[in-house]
C-alpha cells in the first residue's frame, strides 16, 4: 500500500483565539437585560460604524428577528438553526456569500457558532421541550456587548452630525470670503491676489471637504473667518485673560497658591530678579539672543516653572526665525517684531496646525514660552510643507526631547532657513 496523502487544508471551521474568546464570553450573557427589539435596532445601525457592511447588517437583523422574543428573556436561548440556504433565500444572496458573511460576523464578535460533526444545525431540548443548547448561530454575544456596541453607534452618529455641521459652516465661510474678495473696493489688486492665494492654500490643505474630519473643517473655518476680518479691516478681537494672569498670585502667603506660570512675559521674565551688576551688561554686543544667553548666569535654585528645564545649546535671533518660517506670511500673520508678539500668535498657529491646548501647555511648561513659541513655529512650517502629518504629535515629541536635553531648535530653524534660501536661488 502506498503512503497516505496528507490533506492540503484542514477540515472544519477556522478556529482562532478571538473566536474562542467570543464563544466563551457569550456564555456569560445576562438573559433578560436586553430585548430583541433593542438588538434589532442595534444590528440595523452597526453599519454606520464601519464594523460591518450593509449586507452583513441585513443578515444580522434577519438572525435577530428569527429568534422569538421569549428567547431573549431569562432562561431563553437565542440560537438560530436555519441553514445557510434558507438564510440566503431570505436576504436574496448566494449560499456562498452567506457563509462568508457569517464568518465575518463571527470574526467581528457579533455572533458565535457551534458546529456539529456534520455541520447540521439542531437544538438540544430538555424534558419540557425548551431549548437549553444546540448547534447553530448563537446570538448571546450581542447581549454581552450591547453597551459597547451601542456606544460605538452613538459616537459614530455624533461624529457624523459634527462633521455635517462643520462642513456646512466651512462652505458658508468660503462663500462669504469669496464674496468679500469680489466686492471689496478698498482692497488693492496685490492684496486681493495674496488673500486669494491664501484661500486656495487652505482649500488645498482641506482637500475634499466632504471627506475631511470635523476637526480639520473647524480649523479651516476659523482661518477663513479670520481672513474675512482682515479683508474687511475689522479691529482685532480683544485678547482674553492670559494664563499667567489667571493663575498667578504674586503675594500669596503660607503656600495657599501654587505658582504654575511665570508672572512676567517671556524674555523679560527674569528682569525682576537681575542683580545690579547683571543690568550693566552690554546686551547690544551680544545680539538679539543675548537676553537668553545671560539667563544661565542667574541662580540655578530660583528657576521658575516656565523656564526651560534643559537650556538650549544654541539660540536664534527673532529675525532669523521669521525668515525661516514663511508660513507666518502664508497664513496672514503679522510678522512679529518682539518675542512677546510671537507668543501672542502661538494659539492661532496651534489652531491652524491642529495642535491641542494640552500639547502647547506641556511645551511651555517644559521649554519655556519663548522656546515653545519657536517649536510651534517650526511645527507650523513643516506642516505647511506637508512634512508633518500630525503636528500635535510632532510637538509632543519635541517636548519629550527637550525633557531629555536632546532638543536642538536652532538646528531646525537654520535648516529651514537654508532650505528657503536654496529654493529662492533655484
Short mmCIF file of C-alpha atoms in Angstrom, two decimals:
data_model
loop_
_atom_site.label_atom_id
_atom_site.label_comp_id
_atom_site.label_asym_id
_atom_site.label_seq_id
_atom_site.Cartn_x
_atom_site.Cartn_y
_atom_site.Cartn_z
CA UNK A 1 0.00 0.00 0.00
CA UNK A 2 1.21 3.49 -0.76
CA UNK A 3 1.70 6.22 1.79
CA UNK A 4 -1.32 8.25 2.84
CA UNK A 5 -1.58 11.58 1.06
CA UNK A 6 -1.69 14.39 3.65
CA UNK A 7 -4.60 16.81 3.45
CA UNK A 8 -3.73 20.10 1.79
CA UNK A 9 -6.07 22.07 4.02
CA UNK A 10 -7.67 21.38 7.42
CA UNK A 11 -11.28 20.31 7.53
CA UNK A 12 -13.77 22.34 9.53
CA UNK A 13 -14.41 25.93 10.54
CA UNK A 14 -11.38 28.08 11.22
CA UNK A 15 -10.60 28.26 14.93
CA UNK A 16 -8.83 31.39 16.26
CA UNK A 17 -8.12 32.63 19.78
CA UNK A 18 -10.50 35.54 19.19
CA UNK A 19 -13.37 33.30 18.12
CA UNK A 20 -12.77 31.01 21.10
CA UNK A 21 -12.81 34.03 23.40
CA UNK A 22 -16.09 35.27 21.90
CA UNK A 23 -17.64 31.82 22.35
CA UNK A 24 -16.59 31.76 26.00
CA UNK A 25 -17.78 35.34 26.52
CA UNK A 26 -21.24 34.56 25.16
CA UNK A 27 -21.79 32.08 27.97
CA UNK A 28 -21.72 34.95 30.49
CA UNK A 29 -24.70 36.73 28.91
CA UNK A 30 -27.31 38.05 31.36
CA UNK A 31 -30.55 37.00 29.70
CA UNK A 32 -33.43 39.41 30.04
CA UNK A 33 -31.24 42.54 30.23
CA UNK A 34 -31.75 43.41 26.55
CA UNK A 35 -34.85 42.89 24.42
CA UNK A 36 -35.00 41.60 20.87
CA UNK A 37 -36.18 44.99 19.64
CA UNK A 38 -33.12 46.71 21.08
CA UNK A 39 -30.83 44.19 19.41
CA UNK A 40 -32.62 44.56 16.09
CA UNK A 41 -32.16 48.35 16.17
CA UNK A 42 -28.52 47.90 17.12
CA UNK A 43 -27.91 45.42 14.30
CA UNK A 44 -29.53 47.82 11.83
CA UNK A 45 -27.31 50.73 12.95
CA UNK A 46 -24.00 48.88 13.17
CA UNK A 47 -23.24 49.52 9.50
CA UNK A 48 -22.64 53.22 10.27
CA UNK A 49 -19.69 52.33 12.50
CA UNK A 50 -17.79 50.60 9.69
CA UNK A 51 -17.59 47.42 11.74
CA UNK A 52 -19.73 45.58 9.17
CA UNK A 53 -21.19 46.48 5.80
CA UNK A 54 -24.83 46.90 4.84
CA UNK A 55 -25.32 43.31 3.64
CA UNK A 56 -23.87 41.89 6.85
CA UNK A 57 -26.09 44.24 8.84
CA UNK A 58 -29.11 42.95 6.91
CA UNK A 59 -28.14 39.36 7.69
CA UNK A 60 -27.64 40.18 11.37
CA UNK A 61 -31.07 41.82 11.59
CA UNK A 62 -32.58 38.73 9.95
CA UNK A 63 -30.88 36.48 12.51
CA UNK A 64 -32.09 38.60 15.44
CA UNK A 65 -35.68 38.64 14.15
CA UNK A 66 -35.62 34.89 13.53
CA UNK A 67 -35.40 34.17 17.26
CA UNK A 68 -38.61 34.62 19.25
CA UNK A 69 -38.88 37.50 21.77
CA UNK A 70 -39.05 34.95 24.60
CA UNK A 71 -35.65 33.58 23.59
CA UNK A 72 -34.06 36.77 24.93
CA UNK A 73 -35.85 36.59 28.28
CA UNK A 74 -34.44 34.91 31.36
CA UNK A 75 -33.87 31.24 30.76
CA UNK A 76 -34.08 31.65 26.98
CA UNK A 77 -31.53 30.60 24.38
CA UNK A 78 -31.38 32.82 21.24
CA UNK A 79 -29.81 30.20 18.96
CA UNK A 80 -30.66 30.16 15.24
CA UNK A 81 -30.92 26.79 13.45
CA UNK A 82 -31.70 27.97 9.92
CA UNK A 83 -29.46 26.65 7.18
CA UNK A 84 -27.31 28.89 5.00
CA UNK A 85 -29.58 28.05 2.09
CA UNK A 86 -32.66 29.34 3.92
CA UNK A 87 -30.85 32.48 5.07
CA UNK A 88 -29.62 33.07 1.51
CA UNK A 89 -33.21 32.89 0.24
CA UNK A 90 -34.47 35.36 2.87
CA UNK A 91 -31.83 38.03 2.21
CA UNK A 92 -31.54 37.35 -1.56
CA UNK A 93 -27.87 36.41 -1.55
CA UNK A 94 -25.98 33.30 -2.63
CA UNK A 95 -25.23 30.49 -0.19
CA UNK A 96 -21.51 31.08 -0.51
CA UNK A 97 -22.00 34.78 0.22
CA UNK A 98 -24.00 33.99 3.35
CA UNK A 99 -21.28 31.62 4.54
CA UNK A 100 -18.64 34.32 4.14
CA UNK A 101 -20.80 36.93 5.86
CA UNK A 102 -21.39 34.60 8.82
CA UNK A 103 -17.64 34.16 9.14
CA UNK A 104 -17.17 37.94 9.10
CA UNK A 105 -19.83 38.37 11.79
CA UNK A 106 -18.08 35.71 13.86
CA UNK A 107 -14.73 37.48 13.48
CA UNK A 108 -16.33 40.80 14.46
CA UNK A 109 -17.77 39.28 17.63
CA UNK A 110 -21.41 39.78 16.67
CA UNK A 111 -22.38 36.10 16.55
CA UNK A 112 -20.83 32.84 17.69
CA UNK A 113 -21.30 29.45 16.06
CA UNK A 114 -21.15 25.95 17.43
CA UNK A 115 -20.87 23.31 14.68
CA UNK A 116 -21.94 19.71 14.80
CA UNK A 117 -19.96 16.85 13.30
CA UNK A 118 -21.91 17.01 10.02
CA UNK A 119 -22.45 20.81 10.10
CA UNK A 120 -26.19 20.39 10.69
CA UNK A 121 -27.91 22.89 12.95
CA UNK A 122 -30.29 21.47 15.51
CA UNK A 123 -31.39 22.23 19.11
CA UNK A 124 -30.99 20.32 22.35
CA UNK A 125 -34.25 20.35 24.32
CA UNK A 126 -35.00 19.42 27.91
CA UNK A 127 -37.88 17.24 29.13
CA UNK A 128 -40.26 20.18 28.89
CA UNK A 129 -39.38 20.83 25.26
CA UNK A 130 -37.42 24.04 25.96
CA UNK A 131 -34.18 24.70 24.09
CA UNK A 132 -31.24 24.55 26.51
CA UNK A 133 -28.41 24.33 24.00
CA UNK A 134 -27.78 23.45 20.37
CA UNK A 135 -25.51 23.56 17.38
CA UNK A 136 -26.26 26.73 15.47
CA UNK A 137 -25.79 30.51 15.39
CA UNK A 138 -25.73 31.86 18.93
CA UNK A 139 -26.83 35.49 19.43
CA UNK A 140 -25.91 35.84 23.11
CA UNK A 141 -22.67 37.64 22.33
CA UNK A 142 -24.75 40.60 21.20
CA UNK A 143 -26.31 40.79 24.67
CA UNK A 144 -22.90 40.77 26.33
CA UNK A 145 -21.52 43.50 24.06
CA UNK A 146 -24.70 45.57 23.77
CA UNK A 147 -23.44 48.56 25.80
CA UNK A 148 -20.12 48.63 23.97
CA UNK A 149 -21.64 48.40 20.50
CA UNK A 150 -24.39 50.87 21.31
CA UNK A 151 -21.70 53.33 22.42
CA UNK A 152 -19.92 52.86 19.09
CA UNK A 153 -23.12 53.64 17.22
CA UNK A 154 -23.78 56.75 19.29
CA UNK A 155 -20.26 58.06 18.79
CA UNK A 156 -20.44 57.41 15.05
CA UNK A 157 -23.70 59.34 14.80
CA UNK A 158 -22.32 62.19 16.90
CA UNK A 159 -19.20 62.40 14.73
CA UNK A 160 -21.34 62.40 11.60
CA UNK A 161 -23.52 65.20 12.96
CA UNK A 162 -20.45 67.23 13.96
CA UNK A 163 -18.86 66.67 10.54
CA UNK A 164 -22.05 67.74 8.76
CA UNK A 165 -22.31 70.91 10.85
CA UNK A 166 -18.63 71.71 10.33
CA UNK A 167 -18.97 71.09 6.58
CA UNK A 168 -21.91 73.48 6.29
CA UNK A 169 -20.11 76.20 8.22
CA UNK A 170 -16.91 75.71 6.22
CA UNK A 171 -18.71 76.01 2.90
CA UNK A 172 -20.56 79.07 4.15
CA UNK A 173 -17.30 80.70 5.25
CA UNK A 174 -15.75 80.02 1.84
CA UNK A 175 -18.73 81.58 0.12
CA UNK A 176 -18.55 84.64 2.38
CA UNK A 177 -14.82 85.14 1.79
CA UNK A 178 -15.17 84.84 -1.98
CA UNK A 179 -18.00 87.39 -1.90
CA UNK A 180 -15.93 89.78 0.21
CA UNK A 181 -12.94 89.45 -2.12
CA UNK A 182 -15.14 90.12 -5.13
CA UNK A 183 -16.86 93.19 -3.66
CA UNK A 184 -14.16 94.82 -1.50
CA UNK A 185 -13.37 98.17 -3.17
CA UNK A 186 -10.71 99.31 -0.70
CA UNK A 187 -8.56 96.23 -1.36
CA UNK A 188 -5.67 96.60 -3.76
CA UNK A 189 -5.11 94.06 -6.51
CA UNK A 190 -1.94 92.84 -4.86
CA UNK A 191 -3.66 92.35 -1.51
CA UNK A 192 -6.61 90.61 -3.21
CA UNK A 193 -4.25 88.26 -5.02
CA UNK A 194 -2.48 87.40 -1.78
CA UNK A 195 -5.74 86.65 0.00
CA UNK A 196 -6.94 84.52 -2.90
CA UNK A 197 -3.66 82.58 -2.81
CA UNK A 198 -4.09 82.02 0.92
CA UNK A 199 -7.63 80.85 0.38
CA UNK A 200 -6.56 78.39 -2.30
CA UNK A 201 -3.85 77.10 0.04
CA UNK A 202 -6.42 76.42 2.75
CA UNK A 203 -8.73 74.70 0.28
CA UNK A 204 -5.84 72.53 -0.92
CA UNK A 205 -4.94 71.55 2.63
CA UNK A 206 -8.54 70.57 3.39
CA UNK A 207 -8.86 68.59 0.19
CA UNK A 208 -12.28 67.07 -0.45
CA UNK A 209 -14.39 68.82 2.17
CA UNK A 210 -16.98 66.05 2.36
CA UNK A 211 -14.27 63.56 3.35
CA UNK A 212 -12.39 65.80 5.80
CA UNK A 213 -12.73 65.35 9.55
CA UNK A 214 -14.74 67.77 11.64
CA UNK A 215 -11.57 68.98 13.40
CA UNK A 216 -9.89 69.91 10.12
CA UNK A 217 -13.02 71.68 8.91
CA UNK A 218 -13.34 73.67 12.14
CA UNK A 219 -9.74 74.83 11.95
CA UNK A 220 -10.11 75.76 8.29
CA UNK A 221 -13.34 77.64 9.03
CA UNK A 222 -11.68 79.64 11.80
CA UNK A 223 -8.86 80.54 9.43
CA UNK A 224 -11.23 81.58 6.63
CA UNK A 225 -13.28 83.71 9.03
CA UNK A 226 -10.06 85.34 10.18
CA UNK A 227 -9.23 86.13 6.53
CA UNK A 228 -12.64 87.79 6.20
CA UNK A 229 -11.92 90.02 9.20
CA UNK A 230 -8.57 91.04 7.73
CA UNK A 231 -10.06 91.84 4.32
CA UNK A 232 -12.79 93.94 5.93
CA UNK A 233 -10.13 95.60 8.13
CA UNK A 234 -12.06 94.90 11.30
CA UNK A 235 -10.39 95.66 14.63
CA UNK A 236 -8.67 92.74 16.23
CA UNK A 237 -10.64 90.71 18.68
CA UNK A 238 -9.80 91.55 22.30
CA UNK A 239 -7.37 89.07 23.73
CA UNK A 240 -8.69 87.04 26.64
CA UNK A 241 -7.02 87.00 30.01
CA UNK A 242 -3.68 85.27 29.66
CA UNK A 243 -2.85 82.12 31.52
CA UNK A 244 -0.30 83.99 33.59
CA UNK A 245 -2.94 86.50 34.73
CA UNK A 246 -5.42 83.77 35.53
CA UNK A 247 -3.13 81.56 37.57
CA UNK A 248 -0.60 83.92 39.13
CA UNK A 249 -0.82 85.43 42.58
CA UNK A 250 2.41 87.24 43.48
CA UNK A 251 1.54 88.00 47.09
CA UNK A 252 0.00 84.71 48.21
CA UNK A 253 1.30 83.52 51.55
CA UNK A 254 1.52 80.27 53.52
CA UNK A 255 1.59 78.19 50.33
CA UNK A 256 -2.10 78.84 49.68
CA UNK A 257 -1.36 79.39 45.98
CA UNK A 258 0.60 77.12 43.70
CA UNK A 259 2.73 79.01 41.19
CA UNK A 260 2.28 77.24 37.83
CA UNK A 261 3.17 80.02 35.39
CA UNK A 262 5.62 82.86 35.27
CA UNK A 263 4.02 86.24 36.10
CA UNK A 264 6.45 88.07 33.81
CA UNK A 265 6.30 87.94 30.00
CA UNK A 266 8.66 85.64 28.09
CA UNK A 267 12.18 87.04 27.71
CA UNK A 268 11.81 89.72 30.36
CA UNK A 269 10.62 87.19 32.94
CA UNK A 270 13.86 87.40 34.88
CA UNK A 271 14.24 91.20 34.89
CA UNK A 272 12.75 91.34 38.40
CA UNK A 273 15.49 89.02 39.65
CA UNK A 274 18.56 90.51 37.93
CA UNK A 275 21.25 91.98 40.10
CA UNK A 276 22.63 95.49 39.67
CA UNK A 277 25.77 94.03 38.12
CA UNK A 278 23.73 91.98 35.64
CA UNK A 279 21.88 95.08 34.47
CA UNK A 280 25.17 96.73 33.47
CA UNK A 281 26.00 94.03 30.91
CA UNK A 282 26.03 95.27 27.35
CA UNK A 283 23.17 93.47 25.65
CA UNK A 284 23.76 95.24 22.35
CA UNK A 285 27.06 93.45 21.82
CA UNK A 286 25.52 90.01 22.27
CA UNK A 287 22.88 90.31 19.56
CA UNK A 288 19.18 89.53 19.71
CA UNK A 289 19.71 86.28 21.63
CA UNK A 290 21.75 87.94 24.37
CA UNK A 291 18.99 88.11 26.94
CA UNK A 292 18.57 84.34 26.92
CA UNK A 293 22.35 83.87 26.79
CA UNK A 294 22.78 85.68 30.10
CA UNK A 295 19.98 83.73 31.73
CA UNK A 296 22.47 80.95 32.51
CA UNK A 297 24.35 83.33 34.83
CA UNK A 298 21.36 83.56 37.16
CA UNK A 299 20.99 81.41 40.22
CA UNK A 300 20.05 77.81 39.43
CA UNK A 301 17.97 77.39 42.53
CA UNK A 302 15.45 80.11 41.67
CA UNK A 303 14.33 78.69 38.31
CA UNK A 304 10.61 79.05 37.69
CA UNK A 305 8.25 76.60 36.06
CA UNK A 306 8.00 78.17 32.62
CA UNK A 307 11.77 78.43 32.14
CA UNK A 308 13.36 75.64 30.11
CA UNK A 309 14.42 72.70 32.25
CA UNK A 310 17.18 71.97 29.71
CA UNK A 311 18.55 75.27 28.30
CA UNK A 312 19.15 75.16 24.53
CA UNK A 313 22.68 74.70 23.29
CA UNK A 314 22.32 77.42 20.67
CA UNK A 315 19.95 80.36 20.24
CA UNK A 316 18.49 82.05 17.20
CA UNK A 317 17.61 85.65 16.53
CA UNK A 318 13.98 86.54 16.01
CA UNK A 319 14.65 87.90 12.53
CA UNK A 320 16.26 84.59 11.54
CA UNK A 321 13.23 82.72 12.83
CA UNK A 322 10.86 84.95 10.84
CA UNK A 323 12.86 84.37 7.65
CA UNK A 324 12.86 80.61 8.29
CA UNK A 325 9.06 80.47 8.77
CA UNK A 326 7.41 81.88 5.61
CA UNK A 327 4.22 80.11 6.71
CA UNK A 328 3.60 83.09 9.00
CA UNK A 329 3.07 85.27 5.94
CA UNK A 330 1.28 82.47 4.08
CA UNK A 331 -1.44 82.27 6.72
CA UNK A 332 -1.73 86.03 7.13
CA UNK A 333 0.06 86.60 10.42
CA UNK A 334 1.57 90.00 11.13
CA UNK A 335 5.31 89.39 11.31
CA UNK A 336 6.36 89.64 14.97
CA UNK A 337 8.96 92.23 15.97
CA UNK A 338 9.36 91.01 19.54
CA UNK A 339 9.23 87.66 21.27
CA UNK A 340 6.10 88.81 23.09
CA UNK A 341 4.32 89.36 19.77
CA UNK A 342 5.36 85.88 18.65
CA UNK A 343 3.99 84.38 21.87
CA UNK A 344 0.65 86.12 21.34
CA UNK A 345 0.08 84.44 17.98
CA UNK A 346 1.09 80.97 19.19
CA UNK A 347 -2.55 79.95 20.00
CA UNK A 348 -3.60 80.92 16.47
CA UNK A 349 -0.70 78.98 14.95
CA UNK A 350 -1.75 75.97 17.02
CA UNK A 351 -5.32 76.37 15.77
CA UNK A 352 -4.18 76.32 12.14
CA UNK A 353 -1.84 73.37 12.59
CA UNK A 354 -4.29 71.40 14.74
CA UNK A 355 -2.18 71.40 17.91
CA UNK A 356 -4.19 70.90 21.08
CA UNK A 357 -4.02 73.28 24.04
CA UNK A 358 -2.68 70.46 26.19
CA UNK A 359 0.28 69.88 23.85
CA UNK A 360 1.01 73.62 23.78
CA UNK A 361 0.87 73.96 27.57
CA UNK A 362 3.17 70.98 28.03
CA UNK A 363 5.66 72.53 25.65
CA UNK A 364 5.56 75.85 27.53
CA UNK A 365 5.97 74.08 30.86
CA UNK A 366 8.98 72.11 29.62
CA UNK A 367 10.76 74.57 27.32
CA UNK A 368 9.59 78.00 28.42
CA UNK A 369 7.34 80.35 26.45
CA UNK A 370 9.98 81.60 24.03
CA UNK A 371 11.37 78.22 23.07
CA UNK A 372 7.85 76.76 22.92
CA UNK A 373 6.88 79.55 20.50
CA UNK A 374 9.88 78.64 18.33
CA UNK A 375 8.92 74.97 18.45
CA UNK A 376 5.33 75.76 17.42
CA UNK A 377 6.56 77.98 14.56
CA UNK A 378 8.86 75.22 13.30
CA UNK A 379 5.99 72.74 13.52
CA UNK A 380 3.70 75.10 11.55
CA UNK A 381 6.32 75.48 8.82
CA UNK A 382 6.81 71.73 8.48
CA UNK A 383 3.05 71.24 8.48
CA UNK A 384 2.79 73.83 5.71
CA UNK A 385 5.43 71.91 3.76
CA UNK A 386 3.41 68.71 4.36
CA UNK A 387 6.44 67.16 6.04
CA UNK A 388 4.46 66.56 9.25
CA UNK A 389 1.13 64.72 9.24
CA UNK A 390 0.45 65.02 12.98
CA UNK A 391 1.59 68.45 14.23
CA UNK A 392 0.33 67.76 17.75
CA UNK A 393 2.30 64.54 17.97
CA UNK A 394 5.36 66.25 16.48
CA UNK A 395 5.26 68.99 19.14
CA UNK A 396 4.83 66.40 21.90
CA UNK A 397 7.87 64.54 20.56
CA UNK A 398 9.87 67.79 20.63
CA UNK A 399 8.74 68.34 24.23
CA UNK A 400 9.94 64.86 25.19
CA UNK A 401 13.30 65.50 23.54
CA UNK A 402 13.56 68.81 25.42
CA UNK A 403 12.94 66.94 28.66
CA UNK A 404 15.81 64.61 27.81
CA UNK A 405 18.08 67.52 26.84
CA UNK A 406 18.24 66.34 23.23
CA UNK A 407 16.28 69.11 21.50
CA UNK A 408 18.21 71.49 19.23
CA UNK A 409 15.74 74.05 17.91
CA UNK A 410 18.47 76.23 16.42
CA UNK A 411 19.44 73.43 14.04
CA UNK A 412 15.85 73.10 12.85
CA UNK A 413 15.49 76.86 12.34
CA UNK A 414 18.76 77.24 10.44
CA UNK A 415 17.96 74.13 8.42
CA UNK A 416 14.64 75.63 7.33
CA UNK A 417 16.35 78.96 6.61
CA UNK A 418 18.99 77.30 4.43
CA UNK A 419 16.31 75.34 2.58
CA UNK A 420 14.30 78.51 1.91
CA UNK A 421 17.37 80.30 0.58
CA UNK A 422 18.23 77.34 -1.67
CA UNK A 423 14.70 77.25 -3.07
CA UNK A 424 14.77 81.00 -3.67
CA UNK A 425 18.01 80.70 -5.65
CA UNK A 426 16.65 77.86 -7.75
#
